[in-house]
Amino acid sequence: MQVGVVVEPGKFAIEQRPAVTEVPEGWVLIDICAVGVCGTDYHILEGKHPFLAYPRVIGHELSGRVTHDGNGWNAGDLVVVNPYLSCGSCRACERGKPNCCYNIEVLGVHRDGGLATQIAVPSGNLYSAEGLSSIQAAMVEFLAIGAHAVRRSEVEAGDNVLVTGVGPIGIGAALFARLKGANVSLLDLSDARLNAAAEKFDFKQGFTSIDAALERTDGAGYDVVFDATGHSGAIEAGFKTVAHGGSYVLVSVVKDDITFHDPEFHKREMRLIGSRNALKQDFDWVVDSFKKNLIDADKLCSSILSLEELSSQFSDLAADRAELIKVIVRLED
């Protein structure tokens, strides 16, 4: 079968690998239909991922069709893959939080992923995508990360929300915060990203500076602030955008230490929340939102490529992705 492999930093190749012939008990073999290209994939190509061994078959935003009846699935069922493989026995898993499993393995990162003709995954990591297209289904996972952050935040209707970092994850958080009835503003250094968010998704309140974002609230700050920048300086600067009694949700992750002024943190009685990956209810929320046309999937998809087209364009996409939301690789015929 064909697979897309980052052989080493800067080198992507299409390789032939043996087809999957052995599927562990409780796992399901699926034919991959479509794969979303994620910021993680670009970082792997650029050699910027801190915990990755090369070569690596990338791809963790996956849709596919079940190949054989069994484990509660029928051949031909369209599914979304939850790419976070959990151990099932650590404290987080015991408490129903496999998204932050102590021994988690993410497809395309810790083990080979789904930019391939076929892949086998545990049955419990498959969710029905019936009623969606395979392209829509491949966009569920990245939106589920934003949906999870919104659920973690406990945002309510009427809350003033600021999303900092208007890449794919930030857009997802903004969309689902708005579905909760929040008043959503965006903060990003890129006018192009803010303009695209306004044109595609009607997010009219966009700012390129913290001062401008605070001025919109007369200096009071925002009830919930989501950081999706992946930049330590931006995260630290964002503390002052949170209103008294508000919450700061860190969706992005950085390798650096994060510091903040404790008196300012305490006088606000601020909640600081980490948000990692997603859970089944987040995937289900995204699928349901697509089915009800609450989110326009077509506006999220920047382009659809073949595997061969990705091979020739991958480096260029990685170098200039400021205005991309989601590139999809179609593998089905």
Tab-separated table of C-alpha atoms in Angstrom:
chain	number	residue	atom	x	y	z
A	1	MET	CA	0.000	0.000	0.000
A	2	GLN	CA	1.026	3.637	-0.437
A	3	VAL	CA	2.016	5.736	2.563
A	4	GLY	CA	3.162	9.327	2.967
A	5	VAL	CA	6.349	9.464	5.033
A	6	VAL	CA	8.480	12.242	6.415
A	7	VAL	CA	11.769	10.401	6.010
A	8	GLU	CA	13.796	13.068	7.790
A	9	PRO	CA	13.393	16.798	8.383
A	10	GLY	CA	12.727	18.475	5.059
A	11	LYS	CA	12.165	15.239	3.133
A	12	PHE	CA	8.716	13.824	2.323
A	13	ALA	CA	8.275	10.688	0.235
A	14	ILE	CA	5.556	8.365	-1.024
A	15	GLU	CA	6.552	4.807	-0.208
A	16	GLN	CA	5.183	1.343	-0.784
A	17	ARG	CA	4.633	-0.606	2.437
A	18	PRO	CA	3.182	-4.077	2.992
A	19	ALA	CA	-0.599	-4.096	3.293
A	20	VAL	CA	-2.064	-4.629	6.750
A	21	THR	CA	-2.594	-8.371	7.172
A	22	GLU	CA	-2.901	-8.790	10.946
A	23	VAL	CA	-5.442	-6.822	12.964
A	24	PRO	CA	-5.308	-7.171	16.773
A	25	GLU	CA	-8.406	-8.382	18.587
A	26	GLY	CA	-10.773	-5.482	19.176
A	27	TRP	CA	-9.181	-3.392	16.429
A	28	VAL	CA	-10.749	-2.498	13.085
A	29	LEU	CA	-9.170	-2.191	9.653
A	30	ILE	CA	-10.303	0.831	7.665
A	31	ASP	CA	-9.663	2.117	4.163
A	32	ILE	CA	-8.559	5.724	4.521
A	33	CYS	CA	-10.683	8.204	2.545
A	34	ALA	CA	-9.243	11.593	3.447
A	35	VAL	CA	-6.560	13.093	5.679
A	36	GLY	CA	-6.310	16.625	7.020
A	37	VAL	CA	-2.858	18.219	7.074
A	38	CYS	CA	-2.217	19.675	10.515
A	39	GLY	CA	0.244	22.140	11.995
A	40	THR	CA	1.871	19.141	13.652
A	41	ASP	CA	2.538	17.645	10.206
A	42	TYR	CA	4.197	20.853	9.043
A	43	HIS	CA	6.328	20.891	12.210
A	44	ILE	CA	7.370	17.287	11.585
A	45	LEU	CA	8.436	18.178	8.055
A	46	GLU	CA	10.356	21.189	9.381
A	47	GLY	CA	12.089	19.140	12.082
A	48	LYS	CA	10.477	21.177	14.862
A	49	HIS	CA	8.621	18.413	16.693
A	50	PRO	CA	10.389	17.655	19.995
A	51	PHE	CA	9.265	14.061	20.538
A	52	LEU	CA	9.352	12.286	17.204
A	53	ALA	CA	11.464	9.558	15.656
A	54	TYR	CA	12.015	9.593	11.885
A	55	PRO	CA	10.960	8.174	9.500
A	56	ARG	CA	7.292	8.704	10.363
A	57	VAL	CA	4.096	8.082	8.431
A	58	ILE	CA	2.164	11.235	9.246
A	59	GLY	CA	-1.567	11.902	9.400
A	60	HIS	CA	-3.951	11.982	12.334
A	61	GLU	CA	-6.996	13.859	10.998
A	62	LEU	CA	-8.615	10.863	9.360
A	63	SER	CA	-11.804	9.635	7.765
A	64	GLY	CA	-12.228	6.142	6.388
A	65	ARG	CA	-14.524	3.234	5.644
A	66	VAL	CA	-14.620	0.006	7.617
A	67	THR	CA	-13.332	-2.891	5.514
A	68	HIS	CA	-15.056	-5.857	7.211
A	69	ASP	CA	-18.030	-6.530	9.459
A	70	GLY	CA	-17.160	-6.905	13.133
A	71	ASN	CA	-16.627	-5.165	16.482
A	72	GLY	CA	-19.962	-3.388	16.105
A	73	TRP	CA	-19.179	-2.001	12.647
A	74	ASN	CA	-20.359	-2.933	9.162
A	75	ALA	CA	-18.215	-2.979	6.055
A	76	GLY	CA	-18.494	0.359	4.294
A	77	ASP	CA	-19.381	2.407	7.380
A	78	LEU	CA	-17.910	5.909	7.168
A	79	VAL	CA	-16.007	6.740	10.336
A	80	VAL	CA	-13.939	9.452	11.969
A	81	VAL	CA	-10.771	8.257	13.686
A	82	ASN	CA	-9.934	9.451	17.165
A	83	PRO	CA	-6.125	9.388	16.828
A	84	TYR	CA	-5.308	9.430	20.548
A	85	LEU	CA	-4.580	5.855	21.590
A	86	SER	CA	-4.846	5.607	25.369
A	87	CYS	CA	-3.652	2.891	27.742
A	88	GLY	CA	-6.961	2.464	29.566
A	89	SER	CA	-5.312	1.868	32.932
A	90	CYS	CA	-3.627	5.094	34.097
A	91	ARG	CA	-5.317	7.471	36.529
A	92	ALA	CA	-6.539	9.780	33.735
A	93	CYS	CA	-8.074	6.880	31.821
A	94	GLU	CA	-9.718	5.526	34.971
A	95	ARG	CA	-11.336	8.937	35.463
A	96	GLY	CA	-12.713	9.069	31.925
A	97	LYS	CA	-10.034	11.407	30.567
A	98	PRO	CA	-8.204	9.333	27.926
A	99	ASN	CA	-7.396	12.552	26.037
A	100	CYS	CA	-4.672	13.210	28.616
A	101	CYS	CA	-3.642	9.583	29.183
A	102	TYR	CA	-0.245	9.286	30.860
A	103	ASN	CA	0.881	6.801	28.187
A	104	ILE	CA	-0.922	8.330	25.216
A	105	GLU	CA	0.213	7.546	21.678
A	106	VAL	CA	-0.985	9.825	18.905
A	107	LEU	CA	-1.217	8.442	15.385
A	108	GLY	CA	1.248	10.176	13.108
A	109	VAL	CA	3.369	11.331	16.036
A	110	HIS	CA	4.256	8.588	18.511
A	111	ARG	CA	3.420	5.830	16.013
A	112	ASP	CA	2.801	5.724	12.278
A	113	GLY	CA	-0.308	7.571	11.203
A	114	GLY	CA	-3.014	7.384	8.606
A	115	LEU	CA	-1.614	9.026	5.481
A	116	ALA	CA	-1.878	5.546	4.026
A	117	THR	CA	-4.176	3.317	2.058
A	118	GLN	CA	-5.238	1.419	5.174
A	119	ILE	CA	-4.785	1.565	8.922
A	120	ALA	CA	-5.978	-0.501	11.882
A	121	VAL	CA	-7.159	1.229	15.052
A	122	PRO	CA	-9.007	0.165	18.218
A	123	SER	CA	-12.751	-0.095	17.662
A	124	GLY	CA	-13.391	2.397	20.456
A	125	ASN	CA	-11.413	5.026	18.557
A	126	LEU	CA	-13.899	5.040	15.684
A	127	TYR	CA	-16.964	7.286	15.629
A	128	SER	CA	-19.751	7.164	13.078
A	129	ALA	CA	-19.625	9.822	10.368
A	130	GLU	CA	-22.733	8.679	8.517
A	131	GLY	CA	-24.460	11.680	6.997
A	132	LEU	CA	-21.172	13.495	6.323
A	133	SER	CA	-18.918	13.451	3.302
A	134	SER	CA	-15.488	11.884	3.696
A	135	ILE	CA	-13.964	15.373	3.366
A	136	GLN	CA	-16.134	16.735	6.161
A	137	ALA	CA	-15.300	13.726	8.316
A	138	ALA	CA	-11.576	14.396	7.916
A	139	MET	CA	-12.093	17.861	9.438
A	140	VAL	CA	-13.842	16.658	12.582
A	141	GLU	CA	-10.731	16.002	14.674
A	142	PHE	CA	-9.168	19.441	14.461
A	143	LEU	CA	-12.488	21.113	15.250
A	144	ALA	CA	-13.004	18.728	18.175
A	145	ILE	CA	-9.924	20.257	19.826
A	146	GLY	CA	-11.593	23.666	19.811
A	147	ALA	CA	-14.901	22.158	20.894
A	148	HIS	CA	-13.167	20.454	23.820
A	149	ALA	CA	-11.580	23.737	24.895
A	150	VAL	CA	-14.987	25.432	24.821
A	151	ARG	CA	-16.525	22.678	26.942
A	152	ARG	CA	-13.628	22.919	29.395
A	153	SER	CA	-14.151	26.675	29.667
A	154	GLU	CA	-17.822	26.362	30.673
A	155	VAL	CA	-18.540	29.419	28.532
A	156	GLU	CA	-22.122	30.644	28.702
A	157	ALA	CA	-24.477	32.591	26.461
A	158	GLY	CA	-23.723	36.292	26.635
A	159	ASP	CA	-20.111	35.859	27.758
A	160	ASN	CA	-17.519	38.058	26.110
A	161	VAL	CA	-14.902	35.750	24.595
A	162	LEU	CA	-11.503	36.497	23.086
A	163	VAL	CA	-9.696	33.953	20.918
A	164	THR	CA	-6.015	34.735	20.453
A	165	GLY	CA	-4.395	33.061	17.450
A	166	VAL	CA	-6.686	32.676	14.449
A	167	GLY	CA	-5.254	29.516	12.930
A	168	PRO	CA	-7.325	26.345	12.484
A	169	ILE	CA	-7.537	25.555	16.210
A	170	GLY	CA	-8.417	29.133	17.103
A	171	ILE	CA	-11.121	29.218	14.432
A	172	GLY	CA	-12.547	26.024	15.889
A	173	ALA	CA	-12.660	27.471	19.415
A	174	ALA	CA	-14.279	30.651	18.089
A	175	LEU	CA	-16.950	28.759	16.144
A	176	PHE	CA	-17.970	26.580	19.080
A	177	ALA	CA	-17.886	29.445	21.579
A	178	ARG	CA	-20.301	31.263	19.281
A	179	LEU	CA	-22.535	28.180	19.133
A	180	LYS	CA	-22.746	28.487	22.921
A	181	GLY	CA	-24.088	32.006	22.501
A	182	ALA	CA	-20.923	33.905	23.393
A	183	ASN	CA	-19.909	37.237	21.906
A	184	VAL	CA	-16.638	36.321	20.193
A	185	SER	CA	-13.732	38.603	19.326
A	186	LEU	CA	-10.478	37.586	17.663
A	187	LEU	CA	-6.887	38.698	18.223
A	188	ASP	CA	-4.112	37.976	15.736
A	189	LEU	CA	-1.108	39.799	14.326
A	190	SER	CA	-2.215	38.947	10.780
A	191	ASP	CA	-4.725	41.246	9.111
A	192	ALA	CA	-5.135	38.595	6.422
A	193	ARG	CA	-6.269	35.985	8.934
A	194	LEU	CA	-8.654	38.394	10.626
A	195	ASN	CA	-10.091	39.480	7.292
A	196	ALA	CA	-10.587	35.871	6.227
A	197	ALA	CA	-12.350	35.070	9.521
A	198	ALA	CA	-14.637	38.045	8.976
A	199	GLU	CA	-15.412	37.154	5.367
A	200	LYS	CA	-15.837	33.404	5.807
A	201	PHE	CA	-17.367	33.187	9.284
A	202	ASP	CA	-18.665	36.697	10.029
A	203	PHE	CA	-16.331	37.352	12.961
A	204	LYS	CA	-16.418	41.131	12.693
A	205	GLN	CA	-14.596	41.951	15.936
A	206	GLY	CA	-10.933	41.402	15.062
A	207	PHE	CA	-7.899	43.089	16.615
A	208	THR	CA	-4.163	43.107	15.978
A	209	SER	CA	-3.152	44.368	19.442
A	210	ILE	CA	-4.063	43.605	23.045
A	211	ASP	CA	-4.733	47.281	23.714
A	212	ALA	CA	-7.307	47.403	20.928
A	213	ALA	CA	-8.935	44.194	22.156
A	214	LEU	CA	-9.183	45.576	25.702
A	215	GLU	CA	-10.557	48.875	24.490
A	216	ARG	CA	-13.550	47.007	23.094
A	217	THR	CA	-14.420	46.020	26.700
A	218	ASP	CA	-13.607	49.470	28.141
A	219	GLY	CA	-10.648	47.806	29.838
A	220	ALA	CA	-12.725	45.242	31.736
A	221	GLY	CA	-11.368	42.260	29.829
A	222	TYR	CA	-13.044	39.097	28.594
A	223	ASP	CA	-14.993	36.480	30.521
A	224	VAL	CA	-13.181	33.683	28.693
A	225	VAL	CA	-9.922	33.952	26.770
A	226	PHE	CA	-8.642	31.111	24.590
A	227	ASP	CA	-4.974	31.080	23.571
A	228	ALA	CA	-4.239	29.197	20.347
A	229	THR	CA	-1.002	30.968	19.421
A	230	GLY	CA	1.626	28.416	20.405
A	231	HIS	CA	3.812	31.347	21.500
A	232	SER	CA	4.960	31.769	25.101
A	233	GLY	CA	5.138	35.560	24.879
A	234	ALA	CA	1.573	35.771	23.631
A	235	ILE	CA	0.374	33.428	26.378
A	236	GLU	CA	2.008	35.534	29.088
A	237	ALA	CA	0.686	38.773	27.611
A	238	GLY	CA	-2.807	37.304	27.472
A	239	PHE	CA	-3.252	37.153	31.249
A	240	LYS	CA	-4.200	40.816	31.366
A	241	THR	CA	-6.992	40.319	28.831
A	242	VAL	CA	-8.980	38.143	31.279
A	243	ALA	CA	-11.774	39.873	33.195
A	244	HIS	CA	-12.207	39.593	36.936
A	245	GLY	CA	-13.857	36.251	37.610
A	246	GLY	CA	-12.859	35.046	34.142
A	247	SER	CA	-11.091	32.013	32.709
A	248	TYR	CA	-7.947	31.637	30.628
A	249	VAL	CA	-7.870	28.491	28.501
A	250	LEU	CA	-4.524	27.399	27.062
A	251	VAL	CA	-5.328	25.365	23.974
A	252	SER	CA	-1.854	25.688	22.475
A	253	VAL	CA	1.197	24.145	24.097
A	254	VAL	CA	4.762	25.475	24.211
A	255	LYS	CA	8.033	24.021	25.493
A	256	ASP	CA	8.813	27.144	27.525
A	257	ASP	CA	8.060	28.033	31.117
A	258	ILE	CA	5.079	30.359	31.471
A	259	THR	CA	5.172	33.052	34.179
A	260	PHE	CA	2.563	35.512	35.415
A	261	HIS	CA	2.177	38.148	38.117
A	262	ASP	CA	0.474	36.372	41.013
A	263	PRO	CA	-1.280	39.415	42.579
A	264	GLU	CA	-2.965	40.175	39.250
A	265	PHE	CA	-3.936	36.525	38.877
A	266	HIS	CA	-5.404	36.326	42.389
A	267	LYS	CA	-7.252	39.615	42.443
A	268	ARG	CA	-9.128	38.476	39.359
A	269	GLU	CA	-9.884	35.067	40.925
A	270	MET	CA	-8.943	33.824	37.494
A	271	ARG	CA	-9.211	30.206	36.388
A	272	LEU	CA	-6.274	28.881	34.371
A	273	ILE	CA	-7.294	25.852	32.308
A	274	GLY	CA	-5.236	23.515	30.174
A	275	SER	CA	-7.053	21.867	27.269
A	276	ARG	CA	-5.560	18.840	25.527
A	277	ASN	CA	-6.898	16.861	22.571
A	278	ALA	CA	-10.596	15.935	22.695
A	279	LEU	CA	-13.119	13.383	23.953
A	280	LYS	CA	-15.892	11.469	22.212
A	281	GLN	CA	-18.519	14.053	23.138
A	282	ASP	CA	-16.419	16.715	21.420
A	283	PHE	CA	-16.185	14.665	18.216
A	284	ASP	CA	-19.931	14.051	18.429
A	285	TRP	CA	-20.586	17.789	18.857
A	286	VAL	CA	-18.632	18.550	15.695
A	287	VAL	CA	-20.368	15.813	13.681
A	288	ASP	CA	-23.783	17.023	14.854
A	289	SER	CA	-22.877	20.642	14.008
A	290	PHE	CA	-21.935	19.616	10.476
A	291	LYS	CA	-25.131	17.616	10.036
A	292	LYS	CA	-27.268	20.548	11.193
A	293	ASN	CA	-25.325	23.004	9.003
A	294	LEU	CA	-24.362	25.014	12.068
A	295	ILE	CA	-20.813	25.115	10.692
A	296	ASP	CA	-20.042	25.422	6.981
A	297	ALA	CA	-17.405	22.773	6.312
A	298	ASP	CA	-16.763	24.045	2.787
A	299	LYS	CA	-15.426	27.324	4.176
A	300	LEU	CA	-12.931	25.442	6.346
A	301	CYS	CA	-11.409	23.475	3.469
A	302	SER	CA	-8.631	25.479	1.791
A	303	SER	CA	-7.827	22.877	-0.871
A	304	ILE	CA	-8.112	19.177	-1.700
A	305	LEU	CA	-4.983	17.437	-2.984
A	306	SER	CA	-3.972	13.981	-4.100
A	307	LEU	CA	-1.092	12.286	-2.303
A	308	GLU	CA	1.131	13.044	-5.293
A	309	GLU	CA	0.129	16.711	-5.213
A	310	LEU	CA	0.914	16.890	-1.500
A	311	SER	CA	4.341	15.429	-2.202
A	312	SER	CA	5.150	18.194	-4.679
A	313	GLN	CA	3.565	21.025	-2.659
A	314	PHE	CA	4.217	20.072	0.976
A	315	SER	CA	7.313	22.226	1.465
A	316	ASP	CA	5.665	25.257	-0.131
A	317	LEU	CA	2.544	24.825	2.008
A	318	ALA	CA	4.665	24.600	5.150
A	319	ALA	CA	6.541	27.758	4.221
A	320	ASP	CA	3.445	29.872	3.560
A	321	ARG	CA	0.422	28.673	5.511
A	322	ALA	CA	-0.682	31.907	7.174
A	323	GLU	CA	-3.997	31.977	5.324
A	324	LEU	CA	-4.616	28.219	5.166
A	325	ILE	CA	-7.286	26.704	7.340
A	326	LYS	CA	-7.301	23.077	6.247
A	327	VAL	CA	-5.659	21.236	3.377
A	328	ILE	CA	-7.192	17.810	2.772
A	329	VAL	CA	-5.481	14.886	1.045
A	330	ARG	CA	-8.034	12.657	-0.704
A	331	LEU	CA	-6.981	8.997	-0.845
A	332	GLU	CA	-10.220	7.322	-1.948
A	333	ASP	CA	-10.899	6.813	-5.639
